Short mmCIF file of C-alpha atoms in Angstrom, two decimals:
data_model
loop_
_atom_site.label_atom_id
_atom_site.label_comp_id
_atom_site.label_asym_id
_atom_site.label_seq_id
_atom_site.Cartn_x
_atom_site.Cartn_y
_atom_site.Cartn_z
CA UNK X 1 99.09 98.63 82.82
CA UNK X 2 99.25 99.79 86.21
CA UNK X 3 95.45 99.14 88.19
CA UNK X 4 93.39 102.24 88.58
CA UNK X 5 93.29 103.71 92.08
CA UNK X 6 90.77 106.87 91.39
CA UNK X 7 87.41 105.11 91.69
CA UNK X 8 87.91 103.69 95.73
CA UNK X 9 85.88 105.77 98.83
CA UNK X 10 87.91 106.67 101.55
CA UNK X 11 86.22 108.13 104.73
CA UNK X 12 87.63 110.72 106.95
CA UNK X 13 87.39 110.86 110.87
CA UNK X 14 84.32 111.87 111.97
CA UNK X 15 84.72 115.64 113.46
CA UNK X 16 82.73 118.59 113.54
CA UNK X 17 80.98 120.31 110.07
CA UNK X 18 84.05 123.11 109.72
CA UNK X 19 86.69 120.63 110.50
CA UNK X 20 85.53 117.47 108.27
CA UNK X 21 85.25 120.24 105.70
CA UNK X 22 88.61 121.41 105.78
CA UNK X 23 90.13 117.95 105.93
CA UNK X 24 87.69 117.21 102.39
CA UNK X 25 89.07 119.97 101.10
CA UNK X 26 93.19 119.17 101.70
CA UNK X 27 92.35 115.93 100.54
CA UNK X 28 90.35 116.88 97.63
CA UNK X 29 93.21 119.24 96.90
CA UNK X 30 95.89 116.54 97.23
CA UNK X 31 94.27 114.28 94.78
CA UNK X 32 93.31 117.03 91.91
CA UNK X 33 97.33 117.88 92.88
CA UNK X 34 98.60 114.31 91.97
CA UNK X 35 96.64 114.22 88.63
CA UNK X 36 98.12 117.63 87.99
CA UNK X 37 101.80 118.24 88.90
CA UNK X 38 104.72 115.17 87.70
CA UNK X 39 106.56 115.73 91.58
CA UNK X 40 105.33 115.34 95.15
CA UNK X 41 107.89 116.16 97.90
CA UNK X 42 107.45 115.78 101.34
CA UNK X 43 108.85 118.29 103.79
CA UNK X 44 108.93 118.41 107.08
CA UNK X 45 107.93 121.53 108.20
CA UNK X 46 108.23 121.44 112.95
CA UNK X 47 108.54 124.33 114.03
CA UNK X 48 107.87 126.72 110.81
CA UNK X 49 107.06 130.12 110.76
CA UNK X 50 104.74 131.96 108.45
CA UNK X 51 107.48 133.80 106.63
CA UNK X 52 108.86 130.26 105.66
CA UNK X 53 105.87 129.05 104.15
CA UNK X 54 105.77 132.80 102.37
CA UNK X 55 109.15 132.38 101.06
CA UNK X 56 108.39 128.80 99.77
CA UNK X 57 105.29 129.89 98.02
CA UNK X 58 106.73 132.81 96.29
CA UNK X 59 109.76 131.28 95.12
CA UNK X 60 107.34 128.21 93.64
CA UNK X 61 105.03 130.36 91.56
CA UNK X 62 103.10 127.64 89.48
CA UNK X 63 103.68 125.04 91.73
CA UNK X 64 101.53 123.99 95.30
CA UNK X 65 102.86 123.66 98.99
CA UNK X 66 100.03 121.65 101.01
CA UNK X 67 100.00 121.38 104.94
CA UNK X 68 97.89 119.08 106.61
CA UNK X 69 97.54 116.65 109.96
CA UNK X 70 99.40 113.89 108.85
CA UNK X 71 95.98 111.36 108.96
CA UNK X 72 94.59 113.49 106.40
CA UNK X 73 97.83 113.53 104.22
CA UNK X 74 97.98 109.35 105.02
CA UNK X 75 94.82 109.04 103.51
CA UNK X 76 95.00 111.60 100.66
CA UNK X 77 98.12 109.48 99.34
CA UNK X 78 96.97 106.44 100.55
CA UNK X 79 98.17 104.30 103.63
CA UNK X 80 99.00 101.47 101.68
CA UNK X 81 99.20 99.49 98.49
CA UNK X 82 95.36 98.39 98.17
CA UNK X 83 93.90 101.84 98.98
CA UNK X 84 96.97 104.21 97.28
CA UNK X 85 95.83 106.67 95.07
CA UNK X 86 99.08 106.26 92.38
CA UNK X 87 101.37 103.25 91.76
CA UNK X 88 103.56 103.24 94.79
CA UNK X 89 102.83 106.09 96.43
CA UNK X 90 101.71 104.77 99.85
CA UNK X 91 105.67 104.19 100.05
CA UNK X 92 105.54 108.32 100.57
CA UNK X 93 102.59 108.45 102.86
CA UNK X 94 104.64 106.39 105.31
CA UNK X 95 107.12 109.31 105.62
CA UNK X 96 104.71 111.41 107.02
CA UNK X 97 104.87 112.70 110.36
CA UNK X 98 104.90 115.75 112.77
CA UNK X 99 104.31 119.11 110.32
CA UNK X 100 104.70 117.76 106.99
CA UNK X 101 104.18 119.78 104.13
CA UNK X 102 103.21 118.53 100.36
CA UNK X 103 105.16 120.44 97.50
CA UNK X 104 103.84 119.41 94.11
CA UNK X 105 105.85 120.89 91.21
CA UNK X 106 106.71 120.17 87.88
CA UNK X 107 110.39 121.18 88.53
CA UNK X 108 113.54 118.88 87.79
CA UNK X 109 114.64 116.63 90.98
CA UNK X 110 118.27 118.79 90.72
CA UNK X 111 116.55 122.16 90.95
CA UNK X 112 114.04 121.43 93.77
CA UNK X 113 116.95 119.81 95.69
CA UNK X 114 119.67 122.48 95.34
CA UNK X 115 116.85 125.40 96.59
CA UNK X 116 116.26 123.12 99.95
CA UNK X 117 119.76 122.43 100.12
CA UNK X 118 121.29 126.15 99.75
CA UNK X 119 117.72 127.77 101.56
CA UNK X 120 118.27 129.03 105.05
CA UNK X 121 115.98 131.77 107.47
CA UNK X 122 117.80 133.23 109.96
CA UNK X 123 115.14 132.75 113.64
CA UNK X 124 114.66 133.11 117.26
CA UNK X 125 115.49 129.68 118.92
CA UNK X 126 113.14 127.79 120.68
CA UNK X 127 113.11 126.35 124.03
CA UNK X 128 115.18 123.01 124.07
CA UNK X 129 116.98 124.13 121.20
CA UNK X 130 120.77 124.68 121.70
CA UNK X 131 121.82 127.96 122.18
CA UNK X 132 123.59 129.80 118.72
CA UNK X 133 126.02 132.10 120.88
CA UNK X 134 127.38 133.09 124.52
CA UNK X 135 124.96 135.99 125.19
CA UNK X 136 125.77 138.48 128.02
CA UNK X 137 124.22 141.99 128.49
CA UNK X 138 126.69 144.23 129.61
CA UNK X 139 126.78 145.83 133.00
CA UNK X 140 125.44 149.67 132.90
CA UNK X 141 122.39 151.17 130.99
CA UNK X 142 120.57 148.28 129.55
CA UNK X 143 120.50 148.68 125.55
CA UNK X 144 117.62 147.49 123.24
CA UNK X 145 120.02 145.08 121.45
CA UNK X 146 122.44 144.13 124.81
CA UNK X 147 125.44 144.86 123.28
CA UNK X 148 125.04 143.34 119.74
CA UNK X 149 125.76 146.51 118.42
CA UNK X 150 127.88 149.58 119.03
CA UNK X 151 126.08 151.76 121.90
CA UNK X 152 125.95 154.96 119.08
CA UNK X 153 123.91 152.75 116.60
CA UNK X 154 121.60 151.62 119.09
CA UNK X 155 119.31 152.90 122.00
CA UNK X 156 118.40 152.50 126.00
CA UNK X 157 115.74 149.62 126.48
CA UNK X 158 112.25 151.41 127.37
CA UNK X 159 111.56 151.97 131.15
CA UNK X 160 108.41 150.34 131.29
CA UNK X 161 110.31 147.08 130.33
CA UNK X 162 111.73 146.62 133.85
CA UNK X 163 109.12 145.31 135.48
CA UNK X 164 109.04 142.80 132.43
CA UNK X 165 113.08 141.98 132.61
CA UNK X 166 112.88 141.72 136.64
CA UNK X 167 110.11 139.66 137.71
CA UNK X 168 109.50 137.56 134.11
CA UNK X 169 113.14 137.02 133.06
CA UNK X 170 114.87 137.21 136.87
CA UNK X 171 117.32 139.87 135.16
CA UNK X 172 118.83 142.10 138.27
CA UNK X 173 118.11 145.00 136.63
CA UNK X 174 116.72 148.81 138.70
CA UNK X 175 115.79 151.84 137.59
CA UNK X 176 118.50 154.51 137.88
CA UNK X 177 117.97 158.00 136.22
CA UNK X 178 115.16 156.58 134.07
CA UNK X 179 117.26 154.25 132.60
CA UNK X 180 117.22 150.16 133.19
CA UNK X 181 120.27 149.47 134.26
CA UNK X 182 122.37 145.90 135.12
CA UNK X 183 125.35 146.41 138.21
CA UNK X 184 126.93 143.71 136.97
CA UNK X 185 127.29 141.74 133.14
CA UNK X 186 124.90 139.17 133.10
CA UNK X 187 124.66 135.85 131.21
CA UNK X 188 121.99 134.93 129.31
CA UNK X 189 123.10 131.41 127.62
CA UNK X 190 126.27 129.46 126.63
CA UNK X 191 126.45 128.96 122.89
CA UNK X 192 125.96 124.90 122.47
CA UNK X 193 123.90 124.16 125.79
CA UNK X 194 120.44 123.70 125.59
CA UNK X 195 117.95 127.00 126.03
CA UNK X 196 115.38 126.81 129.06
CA UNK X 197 111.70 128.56 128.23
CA UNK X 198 112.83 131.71 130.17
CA UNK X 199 116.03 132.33 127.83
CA UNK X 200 114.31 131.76 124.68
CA UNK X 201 112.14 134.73 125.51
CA UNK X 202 114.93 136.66 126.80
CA UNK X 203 117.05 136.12 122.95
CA UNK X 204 113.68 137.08 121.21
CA UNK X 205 113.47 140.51 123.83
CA UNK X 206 116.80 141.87 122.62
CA UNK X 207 116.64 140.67 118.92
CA UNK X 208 118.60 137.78 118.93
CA UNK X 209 117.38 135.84 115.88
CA UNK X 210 120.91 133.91 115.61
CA UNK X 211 119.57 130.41 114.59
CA UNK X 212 119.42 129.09 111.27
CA UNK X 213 115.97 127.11 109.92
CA UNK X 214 116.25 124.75 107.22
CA UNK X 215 113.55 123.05 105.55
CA UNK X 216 114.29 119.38 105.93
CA UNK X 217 113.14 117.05 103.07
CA UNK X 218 113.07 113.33 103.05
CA UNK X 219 111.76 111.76 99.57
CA UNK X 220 109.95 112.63 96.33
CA UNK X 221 107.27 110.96 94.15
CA UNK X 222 107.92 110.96 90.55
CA UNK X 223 104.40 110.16 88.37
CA UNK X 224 105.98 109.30 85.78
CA UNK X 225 108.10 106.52 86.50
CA UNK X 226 105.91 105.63 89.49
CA UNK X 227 108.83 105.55 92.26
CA UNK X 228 109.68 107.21 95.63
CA UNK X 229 112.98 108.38 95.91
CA UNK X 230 115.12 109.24 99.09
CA UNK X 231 117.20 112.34 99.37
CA UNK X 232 117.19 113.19 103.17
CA UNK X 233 118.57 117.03 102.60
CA UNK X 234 118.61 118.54 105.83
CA UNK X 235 117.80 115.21 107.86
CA UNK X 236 120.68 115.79 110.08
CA UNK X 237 120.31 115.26 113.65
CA UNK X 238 119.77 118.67 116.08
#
């Protein structure tokens, strides 16, 4: 018979009322989560946006996605074998780091996988990321989209923006007629080099949301047979 691990006292960091609260209460729900669900996944969640999370949670109706700082998670599973809370399952706490998200379901190990293996959000890339495409805005009346689409399906960027694309971006652009103009094409990014701060923001300006966010998962806990898994979907390198 496998020892019992629900009687032991762990203690959180000591931190301020609203903040040792919350932490008691991701724990708390982490444990009740365990006792309730046969799966816990860990996903690593840098750099997510809300509508990730969203989509997650909607598509698992009836099951629980948990984020957390990684201490709290640590202790929650347990940070080794004499204080885990489950047989085994400090193995999983170990894979913790940056954003990692819990998902405790009672889904088959071939379902979960093939959703985080086919599930993809189209987003705007971040500084240091590489860029998706060549992007160039066109020389002539500055459009709201830079020449993603045809000029009859789209419309002249704002004038008040020119201040904005001048001085903040270093875009040549003037005022001619009322309209932000550009004397000359002028390139944004090369698709594979890496983006600087200033050309993230300038993608994000015209609506470039080119790069693709996947939810990378590493291993699962099964309660029933007591074992951590590996499955690494997603784990490639960037």
């Amino acid at each position: 018979m496998p020892r019992s691990k629900r009687s032991k006292l762990v203690t959180l960091a000591q931190t301020d009322k609203k903040g040792r609260e919350n932490k008691e209460r991701i724990f708390d729900e982490i444990r009740e989560s365990l006792d309730t669900f046969r799966y816990c996944w860990i996903l690593y969640l840098d750099d997510v946006r809300t509508p990730v999370l969203q989509d997650i949670r909607t598509a698992w109706t009836g099951s629980k996605l948990i984020l957390g700082k990684r201490k709290v998670l640590e202790k929650a599973l347990g940070e080794n074998r004499e204080n885990e809370y489950k047989e085994n399952i400090f193995k999983l706490s170990k894979l913790c780091k940056g954003v990692t998200g819990l998902l405790f379901t009672n889904e088959d190990v071939e379902t979960t996988k093939a959703y985080f293996e086919s599930y993809t959000r189209m987003d705007y890339s971040r500084p240091n990321s590489r860029a998706p495409l060549t992007f160039t805005i066109p020389e002539g009346i500055v459009y709201s989209r830079g020449g993603q689409v045809p000029i009859e399906e789209d419309v002249p960027m704002v004038h008040s923006l020119e201040p904005t694309l001048r001085n903040k971006f270093e875009i040549p652009t003037k005022i001619k007629a009322g309209k932000i103009t550009l004397e000359a094409p002028y390139l944004v990014c090369e698709e594979g080099k890496k983006l600087d701060v200033k050309q993230a923001l300038i993608l994000k300006q015209f609506g470039v949301a080119a790069s693709e966010f996947k939810v990378k998962v590493v291993a699962y806990y099964d309660n029933e047979s007591t074992t951590v898994e590996t499955v690494n979907i997603n784990m490639e390198e960037d």
